[in-house]
N, CA, C and O atoms as a Maestro MAE file, in Angstrom:
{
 s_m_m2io_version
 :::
 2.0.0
}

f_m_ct {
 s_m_title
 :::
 protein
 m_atom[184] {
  # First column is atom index #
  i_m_mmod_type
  r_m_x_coord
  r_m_y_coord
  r_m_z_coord
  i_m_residue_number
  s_m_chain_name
  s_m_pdb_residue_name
  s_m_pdb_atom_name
  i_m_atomic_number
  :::
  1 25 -5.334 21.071 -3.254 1 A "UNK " " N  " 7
  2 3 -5.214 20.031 -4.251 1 A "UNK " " CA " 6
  3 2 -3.766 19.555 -4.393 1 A "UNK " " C  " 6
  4 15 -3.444 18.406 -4.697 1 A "UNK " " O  " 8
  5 25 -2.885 20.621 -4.125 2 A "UNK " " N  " 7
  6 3 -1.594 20.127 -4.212 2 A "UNK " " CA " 6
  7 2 -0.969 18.864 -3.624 2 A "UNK " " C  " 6
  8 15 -0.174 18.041 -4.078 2 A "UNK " " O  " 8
  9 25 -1.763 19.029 -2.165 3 A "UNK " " N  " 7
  10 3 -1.439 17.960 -1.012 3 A "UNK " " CA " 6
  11 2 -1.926 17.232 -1.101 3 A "UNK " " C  " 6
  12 15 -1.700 16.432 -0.194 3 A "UNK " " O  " 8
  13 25 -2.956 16.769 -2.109 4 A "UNK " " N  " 7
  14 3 -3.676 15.643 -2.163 4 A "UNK " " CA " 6
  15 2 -2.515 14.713 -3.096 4 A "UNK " " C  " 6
  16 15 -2.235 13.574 -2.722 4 A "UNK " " O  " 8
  17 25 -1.723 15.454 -4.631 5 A "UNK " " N  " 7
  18 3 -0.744 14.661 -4.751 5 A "UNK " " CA " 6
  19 2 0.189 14.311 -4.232 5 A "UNK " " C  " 6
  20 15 0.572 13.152 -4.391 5 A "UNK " " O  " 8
  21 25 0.922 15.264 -3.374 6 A "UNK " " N  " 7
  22 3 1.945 14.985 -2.498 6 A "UNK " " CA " 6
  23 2 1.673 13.676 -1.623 6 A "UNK " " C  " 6
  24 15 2.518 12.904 -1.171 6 A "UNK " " O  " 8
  25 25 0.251 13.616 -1.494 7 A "UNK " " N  " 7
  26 3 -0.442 12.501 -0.065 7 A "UNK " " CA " 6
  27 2 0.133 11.158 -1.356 7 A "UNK " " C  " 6
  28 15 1.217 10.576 -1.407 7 A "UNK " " O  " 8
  29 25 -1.188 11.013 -2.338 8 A "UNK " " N  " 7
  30 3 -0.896 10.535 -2.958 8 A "UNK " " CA " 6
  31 2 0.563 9.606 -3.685 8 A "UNK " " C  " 6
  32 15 0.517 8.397 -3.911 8 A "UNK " " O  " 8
  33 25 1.692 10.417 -3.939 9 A "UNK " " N  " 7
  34 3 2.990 10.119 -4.045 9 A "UNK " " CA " 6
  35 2 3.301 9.600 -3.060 9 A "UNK " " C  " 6
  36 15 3.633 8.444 -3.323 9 A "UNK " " O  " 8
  37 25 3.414 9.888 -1.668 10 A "UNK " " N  " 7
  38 3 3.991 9.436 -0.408 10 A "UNK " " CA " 6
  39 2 3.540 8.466 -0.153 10 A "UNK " " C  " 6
  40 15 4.278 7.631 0.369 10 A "UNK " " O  " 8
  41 25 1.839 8.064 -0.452 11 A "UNK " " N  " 7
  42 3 0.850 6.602 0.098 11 A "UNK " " CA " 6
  43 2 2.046 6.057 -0.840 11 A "UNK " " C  " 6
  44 15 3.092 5.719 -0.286 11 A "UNK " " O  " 8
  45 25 1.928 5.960 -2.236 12 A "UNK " " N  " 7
  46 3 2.412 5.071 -3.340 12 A "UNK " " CA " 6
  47 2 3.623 4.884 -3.013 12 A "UNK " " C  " 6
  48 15 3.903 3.687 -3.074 12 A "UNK " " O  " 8
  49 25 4.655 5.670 -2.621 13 A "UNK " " N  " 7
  50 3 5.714 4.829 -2.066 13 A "UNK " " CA " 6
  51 2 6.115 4.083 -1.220 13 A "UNK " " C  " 6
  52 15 7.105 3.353 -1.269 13 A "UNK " " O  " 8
  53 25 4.969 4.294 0.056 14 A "UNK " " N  " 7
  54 3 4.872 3.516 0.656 14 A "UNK " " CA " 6
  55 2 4.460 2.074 0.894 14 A "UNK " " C  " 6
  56 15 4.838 1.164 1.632 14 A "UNK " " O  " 8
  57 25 3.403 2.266 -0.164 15 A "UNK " " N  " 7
  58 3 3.683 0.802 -0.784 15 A "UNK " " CA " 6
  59 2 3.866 -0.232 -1.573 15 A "UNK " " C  " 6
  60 15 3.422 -1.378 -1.499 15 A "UNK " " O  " 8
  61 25 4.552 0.269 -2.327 16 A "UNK " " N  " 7
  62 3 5.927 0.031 -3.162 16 A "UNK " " CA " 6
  63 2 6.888 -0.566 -2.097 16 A "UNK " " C  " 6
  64 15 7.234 -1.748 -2.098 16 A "UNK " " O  " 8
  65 25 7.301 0.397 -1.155 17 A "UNK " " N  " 7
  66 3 8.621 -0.276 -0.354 17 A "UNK " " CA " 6
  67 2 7.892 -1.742 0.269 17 A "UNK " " C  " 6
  68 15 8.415 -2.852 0.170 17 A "UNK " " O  " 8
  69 25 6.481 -1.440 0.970 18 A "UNK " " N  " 7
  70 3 6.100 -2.511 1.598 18 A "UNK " " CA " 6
  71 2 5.482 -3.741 0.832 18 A "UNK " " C  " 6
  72 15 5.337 -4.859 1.326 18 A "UNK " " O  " 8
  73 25 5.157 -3.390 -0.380 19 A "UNK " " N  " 7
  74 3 4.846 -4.842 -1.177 19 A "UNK " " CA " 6
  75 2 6.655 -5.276 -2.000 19 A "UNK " " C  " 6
  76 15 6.766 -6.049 -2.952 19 A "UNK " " O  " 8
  77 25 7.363 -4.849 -1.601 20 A "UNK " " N  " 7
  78 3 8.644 -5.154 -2.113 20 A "UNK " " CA " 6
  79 2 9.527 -6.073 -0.774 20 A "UNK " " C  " 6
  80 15 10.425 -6.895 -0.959 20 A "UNK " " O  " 8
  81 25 9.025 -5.690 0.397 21 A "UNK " " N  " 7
  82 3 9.279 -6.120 2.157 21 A "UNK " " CA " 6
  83 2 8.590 -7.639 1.469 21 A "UNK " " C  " 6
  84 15 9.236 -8.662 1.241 21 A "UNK " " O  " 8
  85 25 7.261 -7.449 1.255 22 A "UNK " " N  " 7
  86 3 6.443 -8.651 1.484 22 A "UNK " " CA " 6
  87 2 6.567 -9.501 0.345 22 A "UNK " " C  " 6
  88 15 5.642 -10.313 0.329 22 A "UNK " " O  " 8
  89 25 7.340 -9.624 -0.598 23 A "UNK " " N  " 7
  90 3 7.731 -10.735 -1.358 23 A "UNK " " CA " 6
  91 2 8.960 -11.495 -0.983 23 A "UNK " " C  " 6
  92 15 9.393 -12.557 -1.431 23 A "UNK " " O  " 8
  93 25 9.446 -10.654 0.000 24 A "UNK " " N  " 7
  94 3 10.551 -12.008 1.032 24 A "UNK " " CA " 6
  95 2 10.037 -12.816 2.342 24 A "UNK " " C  " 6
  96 15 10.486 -13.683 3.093 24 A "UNK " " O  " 8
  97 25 8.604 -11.900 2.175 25 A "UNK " " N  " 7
  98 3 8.625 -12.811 3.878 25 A "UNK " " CA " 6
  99 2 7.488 -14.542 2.875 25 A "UNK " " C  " 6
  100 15 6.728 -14.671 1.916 25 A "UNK " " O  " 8
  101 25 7.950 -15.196 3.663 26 A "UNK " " N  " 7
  102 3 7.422 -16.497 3.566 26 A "UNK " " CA " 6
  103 2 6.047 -16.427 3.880 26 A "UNK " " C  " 6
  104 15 5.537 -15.536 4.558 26 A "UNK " " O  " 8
  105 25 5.094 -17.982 3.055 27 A "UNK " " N  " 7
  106 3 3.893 -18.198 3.681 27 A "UNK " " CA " 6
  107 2 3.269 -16.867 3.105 27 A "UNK " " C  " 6
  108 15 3.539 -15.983 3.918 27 A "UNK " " O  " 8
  109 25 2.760 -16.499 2.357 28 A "UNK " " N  " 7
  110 3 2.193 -15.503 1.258 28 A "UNK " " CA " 6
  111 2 2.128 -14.258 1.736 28 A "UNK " " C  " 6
  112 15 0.974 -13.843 1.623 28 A "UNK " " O  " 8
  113 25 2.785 -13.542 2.180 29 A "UNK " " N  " 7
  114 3 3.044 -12.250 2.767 29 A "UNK " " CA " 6
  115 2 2.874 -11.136 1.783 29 A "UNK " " C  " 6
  116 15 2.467 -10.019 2.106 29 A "UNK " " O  " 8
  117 25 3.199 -11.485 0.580 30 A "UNK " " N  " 7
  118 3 2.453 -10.602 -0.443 30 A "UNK " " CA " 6
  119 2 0.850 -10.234 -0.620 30 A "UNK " " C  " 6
  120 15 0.268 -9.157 -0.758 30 A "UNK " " O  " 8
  121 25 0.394 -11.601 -0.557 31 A "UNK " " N  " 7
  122 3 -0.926 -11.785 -0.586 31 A "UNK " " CA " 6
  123 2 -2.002 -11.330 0.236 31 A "UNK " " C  " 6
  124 15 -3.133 -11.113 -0.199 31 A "UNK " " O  " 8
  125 25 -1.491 -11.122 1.959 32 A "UNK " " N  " 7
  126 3 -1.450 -10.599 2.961 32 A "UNK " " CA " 6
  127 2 -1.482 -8.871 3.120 32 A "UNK " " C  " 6
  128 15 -2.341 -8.138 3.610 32 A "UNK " " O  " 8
  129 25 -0.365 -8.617 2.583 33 A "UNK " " N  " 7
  130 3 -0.416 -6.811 2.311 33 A "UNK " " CA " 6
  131 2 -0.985 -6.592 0.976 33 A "UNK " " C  " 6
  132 15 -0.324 -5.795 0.311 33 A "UNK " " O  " 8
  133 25 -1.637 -6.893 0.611 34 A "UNK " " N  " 7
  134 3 -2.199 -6.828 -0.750 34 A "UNK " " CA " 6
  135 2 -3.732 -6.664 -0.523 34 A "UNK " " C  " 6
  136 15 -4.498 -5.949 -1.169 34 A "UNK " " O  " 8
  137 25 -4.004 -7.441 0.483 35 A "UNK " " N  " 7
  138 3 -5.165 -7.314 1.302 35 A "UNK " " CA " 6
  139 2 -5.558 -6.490 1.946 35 A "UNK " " C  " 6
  140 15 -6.636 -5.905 1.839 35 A "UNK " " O  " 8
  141 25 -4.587 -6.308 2.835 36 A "UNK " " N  " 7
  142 3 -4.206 -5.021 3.676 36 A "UNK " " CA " 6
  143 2 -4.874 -3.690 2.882 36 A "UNK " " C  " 6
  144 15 -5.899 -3.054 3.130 36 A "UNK " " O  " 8
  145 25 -3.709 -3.514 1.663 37 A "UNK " " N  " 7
  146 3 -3.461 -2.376 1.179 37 A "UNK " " CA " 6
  147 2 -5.291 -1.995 0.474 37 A "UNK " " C  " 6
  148 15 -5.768 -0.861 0.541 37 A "UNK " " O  " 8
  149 25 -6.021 -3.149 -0.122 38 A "UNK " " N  " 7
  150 3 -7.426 -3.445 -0.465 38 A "UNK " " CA " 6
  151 2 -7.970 -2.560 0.299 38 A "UNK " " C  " 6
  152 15 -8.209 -1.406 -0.059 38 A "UNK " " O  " 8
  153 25 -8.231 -3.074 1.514 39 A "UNK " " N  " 7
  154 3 -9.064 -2.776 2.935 39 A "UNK " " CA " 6
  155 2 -8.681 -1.087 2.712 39 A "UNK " " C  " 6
  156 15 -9.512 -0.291 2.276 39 A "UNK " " O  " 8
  157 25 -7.611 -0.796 3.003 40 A "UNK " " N  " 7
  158 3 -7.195 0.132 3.765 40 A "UNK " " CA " 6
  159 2 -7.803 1.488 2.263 40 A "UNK " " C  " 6
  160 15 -8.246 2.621 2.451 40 A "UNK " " O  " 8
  161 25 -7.622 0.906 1.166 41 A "UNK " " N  " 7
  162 3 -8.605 2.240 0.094 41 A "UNK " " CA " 6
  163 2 -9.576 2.359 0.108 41 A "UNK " " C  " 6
  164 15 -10.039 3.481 -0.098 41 A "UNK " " O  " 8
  165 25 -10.279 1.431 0.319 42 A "UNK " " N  " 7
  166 3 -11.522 1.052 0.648 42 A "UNK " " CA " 6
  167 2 -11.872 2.123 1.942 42 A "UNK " " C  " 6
  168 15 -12.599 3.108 1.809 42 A "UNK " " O  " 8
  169 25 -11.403 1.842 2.839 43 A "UNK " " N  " 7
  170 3 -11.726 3.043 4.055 43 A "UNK " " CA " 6
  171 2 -11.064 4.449 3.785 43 A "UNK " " C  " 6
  172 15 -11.574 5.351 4.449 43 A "UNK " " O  " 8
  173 25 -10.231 4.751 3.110 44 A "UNK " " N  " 7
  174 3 -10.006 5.864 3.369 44 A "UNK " " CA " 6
  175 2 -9.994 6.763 1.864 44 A "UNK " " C  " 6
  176 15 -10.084 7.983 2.000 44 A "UNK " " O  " 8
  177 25 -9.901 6.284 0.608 45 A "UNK " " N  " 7
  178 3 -10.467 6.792 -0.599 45 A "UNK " " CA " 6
  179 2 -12.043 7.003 -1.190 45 A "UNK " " C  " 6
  180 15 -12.385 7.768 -2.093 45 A "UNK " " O  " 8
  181 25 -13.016 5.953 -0.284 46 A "UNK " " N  " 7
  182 3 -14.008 5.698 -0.941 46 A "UNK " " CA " 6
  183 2 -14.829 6.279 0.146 46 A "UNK " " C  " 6
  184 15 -16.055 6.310 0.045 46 A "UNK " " O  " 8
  :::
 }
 m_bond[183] {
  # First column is bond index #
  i_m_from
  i_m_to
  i_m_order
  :::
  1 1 2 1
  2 2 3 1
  3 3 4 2
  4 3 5 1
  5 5 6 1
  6 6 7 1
  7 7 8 2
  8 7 9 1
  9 9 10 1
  10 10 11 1
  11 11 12 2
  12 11 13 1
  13 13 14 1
  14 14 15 1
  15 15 16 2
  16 15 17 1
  17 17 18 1
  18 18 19 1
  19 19 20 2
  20 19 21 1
  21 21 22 1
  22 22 23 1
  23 23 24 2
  24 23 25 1
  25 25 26 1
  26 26 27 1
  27 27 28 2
  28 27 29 1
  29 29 30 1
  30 30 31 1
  31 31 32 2
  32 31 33 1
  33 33 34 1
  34 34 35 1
  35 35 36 2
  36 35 37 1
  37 37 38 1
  38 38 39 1
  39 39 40 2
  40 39 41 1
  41 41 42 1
  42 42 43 1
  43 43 44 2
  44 43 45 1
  45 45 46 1
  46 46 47 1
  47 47 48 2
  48 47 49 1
  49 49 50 1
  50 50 51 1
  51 51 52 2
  52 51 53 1
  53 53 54 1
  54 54 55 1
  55 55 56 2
  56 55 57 1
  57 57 58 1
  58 58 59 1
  59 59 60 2
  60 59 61 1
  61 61 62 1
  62 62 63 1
  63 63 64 2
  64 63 65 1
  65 65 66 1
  66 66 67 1
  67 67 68 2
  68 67 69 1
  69 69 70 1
  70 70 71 1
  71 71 72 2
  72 71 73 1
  73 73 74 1
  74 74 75 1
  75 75 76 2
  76 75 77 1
  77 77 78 1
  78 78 79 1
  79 79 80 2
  80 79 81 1
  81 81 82 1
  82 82 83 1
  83 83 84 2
  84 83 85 1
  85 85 86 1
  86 86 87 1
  87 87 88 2
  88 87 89 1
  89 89 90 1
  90 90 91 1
  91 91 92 2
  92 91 93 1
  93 93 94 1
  94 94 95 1
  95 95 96 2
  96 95 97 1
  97 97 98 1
  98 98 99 1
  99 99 100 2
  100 99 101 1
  101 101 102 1
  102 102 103 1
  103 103 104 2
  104 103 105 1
  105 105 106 1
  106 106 107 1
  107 107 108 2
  108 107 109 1
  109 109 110 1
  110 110 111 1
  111 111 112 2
  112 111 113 1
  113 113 114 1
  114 114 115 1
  115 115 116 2
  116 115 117 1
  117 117 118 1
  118 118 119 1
  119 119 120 2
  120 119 121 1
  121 121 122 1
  122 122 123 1
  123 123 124 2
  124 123 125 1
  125 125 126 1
  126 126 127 1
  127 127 128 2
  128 127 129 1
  129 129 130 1
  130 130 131 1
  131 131 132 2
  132 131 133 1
  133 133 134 1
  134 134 135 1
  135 135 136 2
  136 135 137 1
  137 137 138 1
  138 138 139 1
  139 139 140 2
  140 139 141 1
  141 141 142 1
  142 142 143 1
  143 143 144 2
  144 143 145 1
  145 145 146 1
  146 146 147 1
  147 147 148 2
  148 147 149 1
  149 149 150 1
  150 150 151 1
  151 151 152 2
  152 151 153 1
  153 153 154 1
  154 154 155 1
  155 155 156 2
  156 155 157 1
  157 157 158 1
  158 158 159 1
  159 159 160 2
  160 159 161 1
  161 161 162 1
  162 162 163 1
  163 163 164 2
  164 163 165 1
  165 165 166 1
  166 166 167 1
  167 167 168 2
  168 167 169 1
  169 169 170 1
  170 170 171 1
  171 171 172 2
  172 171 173 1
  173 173 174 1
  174 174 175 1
  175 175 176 2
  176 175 177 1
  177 177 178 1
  178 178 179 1
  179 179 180 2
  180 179 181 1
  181 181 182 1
  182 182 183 1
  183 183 184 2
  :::
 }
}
């Protein structure tokens, strides 16, 4: 259970750094990893 927060903490910073990347890139790049990030709980939390 421990490593599940540790996983946890490490996903979340990861994207943190990368939805922080994707509010500089142009042409909705936020909107884009936001999607991403959707998809990607979807497969691997649920």
């Amino acid at each position: 259970m421990e490593s599940d927060k540790v996983s946890y903490k490490l996903l979340n910073e990861i994207f943190l750094c990368i939805s922080q990347l994707a509010r500089s890139v142009p042409l909705g790049g936020e909107d884009y990893i936001r999607m991403v990030f959707e998809f990607y709980n979807e497969r691997v939390f649920l």
